[in-house]
PDB file of C-alpha atoms and ligand atoms in Angstrom:
ATOM      1  CA  UNK C  14      48.945 128.599  91.023  1.00  0.00           C
ATOM      2  CA  UNK C  15      48.757 126.417  94.098  1.00  0.00           C
ATOM      3  CA  UNK C  16      50.021 127.603  97.419  1.00  0.00           C
ATOM      4  CA  UNK C  17      52.791 124.974  98.268  1.00  0.00           C
ATOM      5  CA  UNK C  18      52.559 122.708 100.820  1.00  0.00           C
ATOM      6  CA  UNK C  19      56.237 123.386 101.211  1.00  0.00           C
ATOM      7  CA  UNK C  20      57.930 125.702 100.253  1.00  0.00           C
ATOM      8  CA  UNK C  21      62.199 126.579 100.656  1.00  0.00           C
ATOM      9  CA  UNK C  22      63.074 129.694  99.344  1.00  0.00           C
ATOM     10  CA  UNK C  23      66.384 129.855  98.180  1.00  0.00           C
ATOM     11  CA  UNK C  24      67.886 127.964 101.214  1.00  0.00           C
ATOM     12  CA  UNK C  25      72.101 128.021 102.060  1.00  0.00           C
ATOM     13  CA  UNK C  26      73.162 126.671 105.055  1.00  0.00           C
ATOM     14  CA  UNK C  27      76.368 126.944 106.332  1.00  0.00           C
ATOM     15  CA  UNK C  28      78.112 124.731 109.764  1.00  0.00           C
ATOM     16  CA  UNK C  29      81.119 126.125 111.252  1.00  0.00           C
ATOM     17  CA  UNK C  30      84.337 124.189 110.062  1.00  0.00           C
ATOM     18  CA  UNK C  31      85.891 120.511 112.093  1.00  0.00           C
ATOM     19  CA  UNK C  32      89.132 123.199 112.185  1.00  0.00           C
ATOM     20  CA  UNK C  33      87.855 126.645 113.451  1.00  0.00           C
ATOM     21  CA  UNK C  34      90.930 128.510 111.249  1.00  0.00           C
ATOM     22  CA  UNK C  35      88.747 127.917 108.401  1.00  0.00           C
ATOM     23  CA  UNK C  36      85.817 129.101 106.394  1.00  0.00           C
ATOM     24  CA  UNK C  37      82.592 127.856 107.956  1.00  0.00           C
ATOM     25  CA  UNK C  38      81.807 125.706 105.687  1.00  0.00           C
ATOM     26  CA  UNK C  39      78.227 125.765 102.660  1.00  0.00           C
ATOM     27  CA  UNK C  40      76.623 122.392 102.855  1.00  0.00           C
ATOM     28  CA  UNK C  41      73.833 124.077 100.664  1.00  0.00           C
ATOM     29  CA  UNK C  42      73.555 127.287  98.321  1.00  0.00           C
ATOM     30  CA  UNK C  43      69.908 128.838  97.757  1.00  0.00           C
ATOM     31  CA  UNK C  44      68.253 125.922  97.276  1.00  0.00           C
ATOM     32  CA  UNK C  45      64.566 126.366  96.086  1.00  0.00           C
ATOM     33  CA  UNK C  46      62.766 123.660  96.268  1.00  0.00           C
ATOM     34  CA  UNK C  47      58.328 123.915  96.529  1.00  0.00           C
ATOM     35  CA  UNK C  48      55.876 120.425  97.127  1.00  0.00           C
ATOM     36  CA  UNK C  49      53.194 121.143  95.768  1.00  0.00           C
ATOM     37  CA  UNK C  50      49.889 119.248  98.322  1.00  0.00           C
ATOM     38  CA  UNK C  51      49.283 116.394  97.164  1.00  0.00           C
ATOM     39  CA  UNK C  52      52.583 116.364  95.389  1.00  0.00           C
ATOM     40  CA  UNK C  53      55.232 113.536  95.768  1.00  0.00           C
ATOM     41  CA  UNK C  54      58.334 114.515  95.070  1.00  0.00           C
ATOM     42  CA  UNK C  55      61.579 112.362  95.411  1.00  0.00           C
ATOM     43  CA  UNK C  56      64.924 113.810  96.476  1.00  0.00           C
ATOM     44  CA  UNK C  57      67.984 112.486  94.785  1.00  0.00           C
ATOM     45  CA  UNK C  58      71.773 113.561  95.060  1.00  0.00           C
ATOM     46  CA  UNK C  59      74.967 112.367  96.163  1.00  0.00           C
ATOM     47  CA  UNK C  60      76.155 111.101 100.047  1.00  0.00           C
ATOM     48  CA  UNK C  61      76.688 113.398 101.758  1.00  0.00           C
ATOM     49  CA  UNK C  62      75.355 116.554  98.642  1.00  0.00           C
ATOM     50  CA  UNK C  63      72.854 117.396 101.546  1.00  0.00           C
ATOM     51  CA  UNK C  64      69.427 116.015 101.150  1.00  0.00           C
ATOM     52  CA  UNK C  65      68.765 115.557 104.953  1.00  0.00           C
ATOM     53  CA  UNK C  66      69.989 119.261 105.834  1.00  0.00           C
ATOM     54  CA  UNK C  67      67.662 119.765 103.241  1.00  0.00           C
ATOM     55  CA  UNK C  68      64.644 117.783 105.211  1.00  0.00           C
ATOM     56  CA  UNK C  69      65.422 119.038 108.602  1.00  0.00           C
ATOM     57  CA  UNK C  70      64.369 122.484 107.314  1.00  0.00           C
ATOM     58  CA  UNK C  71      61.999 121.554 106.112  1.00  0.00           C
ATOM     59  CA  UNK C  72      61.064 119.445 109.460  1.00  0.00           C
ATOM     60  CA  UNK C  73      61.208 123.101 111.012  1.00  0.00           C
ATOM     61  CA  UNK C  74      64.556 121.300 113.510  1.00  0.00           C
ATOM     62  CA  UNK C  75      66.918 123.617 111.770  1.00  0.00           C
ATOM     63  CA  UNK C  76      67.035 126.353 110.801  1.00  0.00           C
ATOM     64  CA  UNK C  77      68.580 128.439 107.512  1.00  0.00           C
ATOM     65  CA  UNK C  78      71.619 130.860 107.721  1.00  0.00           C
ATOM     66  CA  UNK C  79      69.471 132.476 105.262  1.00  0.00           C
ATOM     67  CA  UNK C  80      66.199 131.872 102.622  1.00  0.00           C
ATOM     68  CA  UNK C  81      62.950 130.996 103.621  1.00  0.00           C
ATOM     69  CA  UNK C  82      60.827 128.520 104.677  1.00  0.00           C
ATOM     70  CA  UNK C  83      56.575 128.105 104.194  1.00  0.00           C
ATOM     71  CA  UNK C  84      54.230 125.098 105.309  1.00  0.00           C
ATOM     72  CA  UNK C  85      50.635 127.062 102.628  1.00  0.00           C
ATOM     73  CA  UNK C  86      52.059 129.851 102.675  1.00  0.00           C
ATOM     74  CA  UNK C  87      52.867 130.562 106.137  1.00  0.00           C
ATOM     75  CA  UNK C  88      56.112 131.272 106.814  1.00  0.00           C
ATOM     76  CA  UNK C  89      57.303 128.477 109.238  1.00  0.00           C
ATOM     77  CA  UNK C  90      58.593 128.941 113.365  1.00  0.00           C
ATOM     78  CA  UNK C  91      59.994 126.382 114.781  1.00  0.00           C
ATOM     79  CA  UNK C  92      59.016 122.410 114.382  1.00  0.00           C
ATOM     80  CA  UNK C  93      56.903 122.247 111.218  1.00  0.00           C
ATOM     81  CA  UNK C  94      53.358 120.710 113.305  1.00  0.00           C
ATOM     82  CA  UNK C  95      52.226 120.521 109.683  1.00  0.00           C
ATOM     83  CA  UNK C  96      54.720 117.369 108.860  1.00  0.00           C
ATOM     84  CA  UNK C  97      55.191 113.857 110.339  1.00  0.00           C
ATOM     85  CA  UNK C  98      59.050 112.102 109.497  1.00  0.00           C
ATOM     86  CA  UNK C  99      60.183 109.164 109.017  1.00  0.00           C
ATOM     87  CA  UNK C 100      64.297 108.912 109.549  1.00  0.00           C
ATOM     88  CA  UNK C 101      66.992 107.065 107.570  1.00  0.00           C
ATOM     89  CA  UNK C 102      67.545 104.935 111.164  1.00  0.00           C
ATOM     90  CA  UNK C 103      65.101 103.301 113.098  1.00  0.00           C
ATOM     91  CA  UNK C 104      63.228 105.131 115.632  1.00  0.00           C
ATOM     92  CA  UNK C 105      61.408 103.481 117.241  1.00  0.00           C
ATOM     93  CA  UNK C 106      61.282 103.775 121.414  1.00  0.00           C
ATOM     94  CA  UNK C 107      62.897  99.741 122.581  1.00  0.00           C
ATOM     95  CA  UNK C 108      60.745  99.643 126.024  1.00  0.00           C
ATOM     96  CA  UNK C 109      57.343 100.659 124.057  1.00  0.00           C
ATOM     97  CA  UNK C 110      55.035  97.583 122.658  1.00  0.00           C
ATOM     98  CA  UNK C 111      54.824  97.869 118.003  1.00  0.00           C
ATOM     99  CA  UNK C 112      50.826  99.663 119.547  1.00  0.00           C
ATOM    100  CA  UNK C 113      52.325 102.046 121.949  1.00  0.00           C
ATOM    101  CA  UNK C 114      54.321 102.683 120.032  1.00  0.00           C
ATOM    102  CA  UNK C 115      51.770 103.982 116.625  1.00  0.00           C
ATOM    103  CA  UNK C 116      50.263 104.960 119.816  1.00  0.00           C
ATOM    104  CA  UNK C 117      53.177 107.845 121.168  1.00  0.00           C
ATOM    105  CA  UNK C 118      52.180 110.522 118.899  1.00  0.00           C
ATOM    106  CA  UNK C 119      48.595 110.487 119.853  1.00  0.00           C
ATOM    107  CA  UNK C 120      48.178 110.514 123.345  1.00  0.00           C
ATOM    108  CA  UNK C 121      51.271 113.148 123.033  1.00  0.00           C
ATOM    109  CA  UNK C 122      48.213 115.668 121.392  1.00  0.00           C
ATOM    110  CA  UNK C 123      46.045 113.727 124.704  1.00  0.00           C
ATOM    111  CA  UNK C 124      43.865 111.722 122.673  1.00  0.00           C
ATOM    112  CA  UNK C 125      42.127 109.619 124.730  1.00  0.00           C
ATOM    113  CA  UNK C 126      43.698 106.174 125.587  1.00  0.00           C
ATOM    114  CA  UNK C 127      40.986 104.252 124.576  1.00  0.00           C
ATOM    115  CA  UNK C 128      40.297 105.795 121.060  1.00  0.00           C
ATOM    116  CA  UNK C 129      44.347 105.907 120.603  1.00  0.00           C
ATOM    117  CA  UNK C 130      44.223 101.898 121.007  1.00  0.00           C
ATOM    118  CA  UNK C 131      41.760 102.040 118.564  1.00  0.00           C
ATOM    119  CA  UNK C 132      43.439 103.698 116.412  1.00  0.00           C
ATOM    120  CA  UNK C 133      46.965 102.570 116.407  1.00  0.00           C
ATOM    121  CA  UNK C 134      44.833  98.916 116.256  1.00  0.00           C
ATOM    122  CA  UNK C 135      42.934  99.906 112.978  1.00  0.00           C
ATOM    123  CA  UNK C 136      46.753 102.052 111.136  1.00  0.00           C
ATOM    124  CA  UNK C 137      48.142  98.150 112.479  1.00  0.00           C
ATOM    125  CA  UNK C 138      45.757  96.181 110.646  1.00  0.00           C
ATOM    126  CA  UNK C 139      45.845  98.850 106.717  1.00  0.00           C
ATOM    127  CA  UNK C 140      50.055  97.887 107.531  1.00  0.00           C
ATOM    128  CA  UNK C 141      50.126  93.656 107.773  1.00  0.00           C
ATOM    129  CA  UNK C 142      50.775  94.094 111.896  1.00  0.00           C
ATOM    130  CA  UNK C 143      47.374  93.231 112.933  1.00  0.00           C
ATOM    131  CA  UNK C 144      48.702  90.652 115.251  1.00  0.00           C
ATOM    132  CA  UNK C 145      51.800  92.012 116.242  1.00  0.00           C
ATOM    133  CA  UNK C 146      50.954  95.259 119.015  1.00  0.00           C
ATOM    134  CA  UNK C 147      52.150  92.830 122.143  1.00  0.00           C
ATOM    135  CA  UNK C 148      55.214  93.543 119.768  1.00  0.00           C
ATOM    136  CA  UNK C 149      58.638  94.906 121.158  1.00  0.00           C
ATOM    137  CA  UNK C 150      60.950  96.423 118.179  1.00  0.00           C
ATOM    138  CA  UNK C 151      63.485  93.833 119.214  1.00  0.00           C
ATOM    139  CA  UNK C 152      60.665  91.366 118.115  1.00  0.00           C
ATOM    140  CA  UNK C 153      60.252  92.791 115.092  1.00  0.00           C
ATOM    141  CA  UNK C 154      62.057  91.813 112.121  1.00  0.00           C
ATOM    142  CA  UNK C 155      63.661  95.150 109.993  1.00  0.00           C
ATOM    143  CA  UNK C 156      60.759  95.695 106.985  1.00  0.00           C
ATOM    144  CA  UNK C 157      58.718  95.055 110.195  1.00  0.00           C
ATOM    145  CA  UNK C 158      60.147  97.750 112.508  1.00  0.00           C
ATOM    146  CA  UNK C 159      59.718 100.497 109.127  1.00  0.00           C
ATOM    147  CA  UNK C 160      55.965  99.299 108.620  1.00  0.00           C
ATOM    148  CA  UNK C 161      55.962 100.582 112.465  1.00  0.00           C
ATOM    149  CA  UNK C 162      57.327 103.248 111.589  1.00  0.00           C
ATOM    150  CA  UNK C 163      54.986 104.200 109.016  1.00  0.00           C
ATOM    151  CA  UNK C 164      51.559 103.684 111.097  1.00  0.00           C
ATOM    152  CA  UNK C 165      53.786 105.884 113.914  1.00  0.00           C
ATOM    153  CA  UNK C 166      54.347 108.942 111.181  1.00  0.00           C
ATOM    154  CA  UNK C 167      51.108 108.251 108.907  1.00  0.00           C
ATOM    155  CA  UNK C 168      48.871 108.008 112.558  1.00  0.00           C
ATOM    156  CA  UNK C 169      49.014 111.997 113.307  1.00  0.00           C
ATOM    157  CA  UNK C 170      47.558 112.391 109.340  1.00  0.00           C
ATOM    158  CA  UNK C 171      50.464 114.721 108.232  1.00  0.00           C
ATOM    159  CA  UNK C 172      49.547 117.553 105.762  1.00  0.00           C
ATOM    160  CA  UNK C 173      52.995 116.491 104.582  1.00  0.00           C
ATOM    161  CA  UNK C 174      55.613 113.213 105.015  1.00  0.00           C
ATOM    162  CA  UNK C 175      59.509 113.993 105.227  1.00  0.00           C
ATOM    163  CA  UNK C 176      61.072 111.061 103.638  1.00  0.00           C
ATOM    164  CA  UNK C 177      64.500 110.282 104.201  1.00  0.00           C
ATOM    165  CA  UNK C 178      66.226 107.082 102.667  1.00  0.00           C
ATOM    166  CA  UNK C 179      63.861 105.165 104.608  1.00  0.00           C
ATOM    167  CA  UNK C 180      63.069 102.314 103.228  1.00  0.00           C
ATOM    168  CA  UNK C 181      67.476 102.081 102.141  1.00  0.00           C
ATOM    169  CA  UNK C 182      68.635  98.797 104.762  1.00  0.00           C
ATOM    170  CA  UNK C 183      66.072  96.562 103.480  1.00  0.00           C
ATOM    171  CA  UNK C 184      66.668  93.964 101.596  1.00  0.00           C
ATOM    172  CA  UNK C 185      65.892  95.063  97.633  1.00  0.00           C
ATOM    173  CA  UNK C 186      62.695  92.468  98.136  1.00  0.00           C
ATOM    174  CA  UNK C 187      61.040  94.141 101.045  1.00  0.00           C
ATOM    175  CA  UNK C 188      61.845  97.544 100.367  1.00  0.00           C
ATOM    176  CA  UNK C 189      59.355  96.589  97.098  1.00  0.00           C
ATOM    177  CA  UNK C 190      56.612  95.611  99.299  1.00  0.00           C
ATOM    178  CA  UNK C 191      56.774  98.139 101.584  1.00  0.00           C
ATOM    179  CA  UNK C 192      57.689 101.578  98.445  1.00  0.00           C
ATOM    180  CA  UNK C 193      54.100  99.432  97.067  1.00  0.00           C
ATOM    181  CA  UNK C 194      52.144  99.823 100.521  1.00  0.00           C
ATOM    182  CA  UNK C 195      53.541 103.163 100.584  1.00  0.00           C
ATOM    183  CA  UNK C 196      52.719 104.241  97.096  1.00  0.00           C
ATOM    184  CA  UNK C 197      48.641 103.249  98.595  1.00  0.00           C
ATOM    185  CA  UNK C 198      48.486 104.598 101.190  1.00  0.00           C
ATOM    186  CA  UNK C 199      49.757 107.718  99.082  1.00  0.00           C
ATOM    187  CA  UNK C 200      47.213 107.423  96.821  1.00  0.00           C
ATOM    188  CA  UNK C 201      44.681 107.432  99.489  1.00  0.00           C
ATOM    189  CA  UNK C 202      45.154 110.867 100.979  1.00  0.00           C
ATOM    190  CA  UNK C 203      46.442 111.895  98.230  1.00  0.00           C
ATOM    191  CA  UNK C 204      49.439 114.071 101.696  1.00  0.00           C
ATOM    192  CA  UNK C 205      52.585 116.254 100.009  1.00  0.00           C
ATOM    193  CA  UNK C 206      55.503 113.886 100.354  1.00  0.00           C
ATOM    194  CA  UNK C 207      59.168 114.911  99.758  1.00  0.00           C
ATOM    195  CA  UNK C 208      61.696 112.059  99.954  1.00  0.00           C
ATOM    196  CA  UNK C 209      65.064 111.605 100.448  1.00  0.00           C
ATOM    197  CA  UNK C 210      67.186 108.620  98.195  1.00  0.00           C
ATOM    198  CA  UNK C 211      70.015 107.726  97.090  1.00  0.00           C
ATOM    199  CA  UNK C 212      68.479 105.659  94.868  1.00  0.00           C
ATOM    200  CA  UNK C 213      67.153 106.559  91.274  1.00  0.00           C
ATOM    201  CA  UNK C 214      65.450 103.447  90.562  1.00  0.00           C
ATOM    202  CA  UNK C 215      63.364 104.066  93.893  1.00  0.00           C
ATOM    203  CA  UNK C 216      62.322 108.028  92.741  1.00  0.00           C
ATOM    204  CA  UNK C 217      61.503 107.366  89.163  1.00  0.00           C
ATOM    205  CA  UNK C 218      59.206 105.050  90.681  1.00  0.00           C
ATOM    206  CA  UNK C 219      57.492 106.578  93.462  1.00  0.00           C
ATOM    207  CA  UNK C 220      56.973 109.890  92.111  1.00  0.00           C
ATOM    208  CA  UNK C 221      55.793 112.323  90.114  1.00  0.00           C
ATOM    209  CA  UNK C 222      58.939 114.811  89.818  1.00  0.00           C
ATOM    210  CA  UNK C 223      62.251 113.531  90.804  1.00  0.00           C
ATOM    211  CA  UNK C 224      64.426 117.277  91.911  1.00  0.00           C
ATOM    212  CA  UNK C 225      68.498 116.318  90.882  1.00  0.00           C
ATOM    213  CA  UNK C 226      71.132 118.002  94.021  1.00  0.00           C
ATOM    214  CA  UNK C 227      74.451 118.856  93.180  1.00  0.00           C
ATOM    215  CA  UNK C 228      77.948 117.206  95.068  1.00  0.00           C
ATOM    216  CA  UNK C 229      78.478 119.996  97.760  1.00  0.00           C
ATOM    217  CA  UNK C 230      79.575 121.990  98.967  1.00  0.00           C
ATOM    218  CA  UNK C 231      77.162 125.027  97.992  1.00  0.00           C
ATOM    219  CA  UNK C 232      74.724 121.974  97.572  1.00  0.00           C
ATOM    220  CA  UNK C 233      71.344 123.135  94.616  1.00  0.00           C
ATOM    221  CA  UNK C 234      69.867 121.566  92.236  1.00  0.00           C
ATOM    222  CA  UNK C 235      70.941 121.384  89.133  1.00  0.00           C
ATOM    223  CA  UNK C 236      67.946 118.924  87.830  1.00  0.00           C
ATOM    224  CA  UNK C 237      64.062 118.919  87.957  1.00  0.00           C
ATOM    225  CA  UNK C 238      62.369 115.670  86.098  1.00  0.00           C
ATOM    226  CA  UNK C 239      58.625 115.375  85.530  1.00  0.00           C
ATOM    227  CA  UNK C 240      57.951 111.669  85.849  1.00  0.00           C
ATOM    228  CA  UNK C 241      54.829 110.863  83.171  1.00  0.00           C
ATOM    229  CA  UNK C 242      54.221 106.802  84.032  1.00  0.00           C
ATOM    230  CA  UNK C 243      50.943 106.146  84.916  1.00  0.00           C
ATOM    231  CA  UNK C 244      49.462 105.473  88.169  1.00  0.00           C
ATOM    232  CA  UNK C 245      48.229 103.493  90.258  1.00  0.00           C
ATOM    233  CA  UNK C 246      52.538 101.638  89.725  1.00  0.00           C
ATOM    234  CA  UNK C 247      54.170  98.980  90.591  1.00  0.00           C
ATOM    235  CA  UNK C 248      57.271 100.063  91.027  1.00  0.00           C
ATOM    236  CA  UNK C 249      58.984  96.409  90.687  1.00  0.00           C
ATOM    237  CA  UNK C 250      57.075  96.434  87.438  1.00  0.00           C
ATOM    238  CA  UNK C 251      56.975 100.193  86.623  1.00  0.00           C
ATOM    239  CA  UNK C 252      61.128  99.921  86.160  1.00  0.00           C
ATOM    240  CA  UNK C 253      60.494  97.445  82.755  1.00  0.00           C
ATOM    241  CA  UNK C 254      58.330  99.871  80.885  1.00  0.00           C
ATOM    242  CA  UNK C 255      59.886 101.774  77.922  1.00  0.00           C
ATOM    243  CA  UNK C 256      58.833 105.016  79.777  1.00  0.00           C
ATOM    244  CA  UNK C 257      60.677 104.447  82.458  1.00  0.00           C
ATOM    245  CA  UNK C 258      64.214 103.758  81.201  1.00  0.00           C
ATOM    246  CA  UNK C 259      63.779 106.673  78.729  1.00  0.00           C
ATOM    247  CA  UNK C 260      63.854 108.289  82.217  1.00  0.00           C
ATOM    248  CA  UNK C 261      66.019 107.547  84.368  1.00  0.00           C
ATOM    249  CA  UNK C 262      68.856 107.944  81.595  1.00  0.00           C
ATOM    250  CA  UNK C 263      68.061 111.245  81.495  1.00  0.00           C
ATOM    251  CA  UNK C 264      68.066 111.895  84.649  1.00  0.00           C
ATOM    252  CA  UNK C 265      71.255 109.265  85.320  1.00  0.00           C
ATOM    253  CA  UNK C 266      73.483 111.761  83.085  1.00  0.00           C
ATOM    254  CA  UNK C 267      72.493 114.701  85.525  1.00  0.00           C
ATOM    255  CA  UNK C 268      72.742 112.564  88.432  1.00  0.00           C
ATOM    256  CA  UNK C 269      76.628 110.336  86.924  1.00  0.00           C
ATOM    257  CA  UNK C 270      78.834 113.115  87.420  1.00  0.00           C
ATOM    258  CA  UNK C 271      77.420 114.797  90.631  1.00  0.00           C
ATOM    259  CA  UNK C 272      78.008 111.073  92.249  1.00  0.00           C
ATOM    260  CA  UNK C 273      81.593 110.556  90.600  1.00  0.00           C
ATOM    261  CA  UNK C 274      82.511 114.374  92.336  1.00  0.00           C
ATOM    262  CA  UNK C 275      81.083 113.522  96.003  1.00  0.00           C
ATOM    263  CA  UNK C 276      83.353 110.267  95.964  1.00  0.00           C
ATOM    264  CA  UNK C 277      86.339 111.573  95.243  1.00  0.00           C
ATOM    265  CA  UNK C 278      84.992 114.888  97.812  1.00  0.00           C
ATOM    266  CA  UNK C 279      84.705 112.098 100.399  1.00  0.00           C
ATOM    267  CA  UNK C 280      87.832 110.549  99.727  1.00  0.00           C
ATOM    268  CA  UNK C 281      89.984 113.927  99.948  1.00  0.00           C
ATOM    269  CA  UNK C 282      88.264 114.349 102.834  1.00  0.00           C
ATOM    270  CA  UNK C 283      89.766 111.351 104.753  1.00  0.00           C
TER     271      UNK C 283
HETATM  272  N1  ATP M 325      75.596 119.472 112.325  1.00  0.00           N
HETATM  273  C1  ATP M 325      75.959 120.096 111.598  1.00  0.00           C
HETATM  274  N2  ATP M 325      77.209 120.316 111.649  1.00  0.00           N
HETATM  275  C2  ATP M 325      78.336 120.245 110.538  1.00  0.00           C
HETATM  276  N3  ATP M 325      78.638 119.666 109.595  1.00  0.00           N
HETATM  277  C3  ATP M 325      77.357 119.613 109.428  1.00  0.00           C
HETATM  278  C4  ATP M 325      75.877 119.955 109.541  1.00  0.00           C
HETATM  279  N4  ATP M 325      75.233 118.557 109.553  1.00  0.00           N
HETATM  280  C5  ATP M 325      75.774 118.366 107.392  1.00  0.00           C
HETATM  281  N5  ATP M 325      76.656 118.913 108.276  1.00  0.00           N
HETATM  282  C6  ATP M 325      77.593 118.475 106.649  1.00  0.00           C
HETATM  283  O1  ATP M 325      77.027 119.014 105.693  1.00  0.00           O
HETATM  284  C7  ATP M 325      77.112 117.934 104.150  1.00  0.00           C
HETATM  285  C8  ATP M 325      75.116 117.816 104.000  1.00  0.00           C
HETATM  286  O2  ATP M 325      76.092 116.973 105.040  1.00  0.00           O
HETATM  287  P1  ATP M 325      74.102 115.910 104.990  1.00  0.00           P
HETATM  288  O3  ATP M 325      73.972 114.415 105.989  1.00  0.00           O
HETATM  289  O4  ATP M 325      72.317 116.377 104.719  1.00  0.00           O
HETATM  290  O5  ATP M 325      74.137 114.738 103.839  1.00  0.00           O
HETATM  291  P2  ATP M 325      73.335 113.612 102.557  1.00  0.00           P
HETATM  292  O6  ATP M 325      72.728 114.091 101.328  1.00  0.00           O
HETATM  293  O7  ATP M 325      72.590 113.470 103.052  1.00  0.00           O
HETATM  294  O8  ATP M 325      74.105 112.272 102.912  1.00  0.00           O
HETATM  295  P3  ATP M 325      73.790 111.041 103.148  1.00  0.00           P
HETATM  296  O9  ATP M 325      73.765 110.352 101.414  1.00  0.00           O
HETATM  297  O10 ATP M 325      74.996 110.558 103.121  1.00  0.00           O
HETATM  298  O11 ATP M 325      72.387 110.596 103.946  1.00  0.00           O
HETATM  299  C9  ATP M 325      78.359 117.563 105.060  1.00  0.00           C
HETATM  300  O12 ATP M 325      79.152 117.447 104.299  1.00  0.00           O
HETATM  301  C10 ATP M 325      78.079 117.239 106.537  1.00  0.00           C
HETATM  302  O13 ATP M 325      78.996 116.746 106.967  1.00  0.00           O
HETATM  303 MG1   MG M 326      70.832 111.659 105.381  1.00  0.00          MG
END
């Protein structure tokens, strides 16, 4: 068996409750999730179930209460340096141009300015923003900002890419364009990807494997599906493939009840 790029083993995460007199809140309980080198894995689950928490554990931003994390066989301590992280919210620096945003990570890694500039320029072209390097984030559309963020993450050539609902704020057409672009970039380099989404269509269209999380508290994976659709895929066209429809029905039958439970819990919490 190959060593997983990322292994989250028996992870439990508890948080202090809002009310100190109450017991701690167990967000995730005994969850195991592994991503092989080059594998594209999506995690779906109801809102508030613990998807971002799990990703933060993989990024090394949050230490689990119990359980272990390893990266290519090495136990993870501190930040996961082999991973690049793309957040749900815009994480561009508003005071820097698109080019400077894309260069930032390289400059931080002491790459010379001239080389960083050249590589950032190549990446901007690769994501279709060749002429936009001198624009500031507020001068770019939402889709363009996502492209800059994608270049900013991928320029560092991480062995593992962690993405937390990166396209959820986009309109459907832009979103599908971005999903196809990400798949093209992924196909060229075949990095391990852990992709969080609440959109089952997106998860199936993109992934090799889809993992379904239960509603919280004490969230854990409750279903795992291999997506045996041929690649390369066009995310818009693949949706009408009979196998896609079949997989969707199978996974939705597991996810549906959890979404309902998650929704009811949120109503109770208000
Ligand atoms: N630092 C924290 N302190 C206390 N509770 C937290 C903390 N981080 C997350 N939680 C709680 O853990 C649960 C899981 O949160 P998380 O953000 O991982 O959910 P999610 O699945 O990413 O949700 P969404 O789909 O809305 O992004 C929630 O109930 C949340 O309130
Ligand atoms: Mg989240």
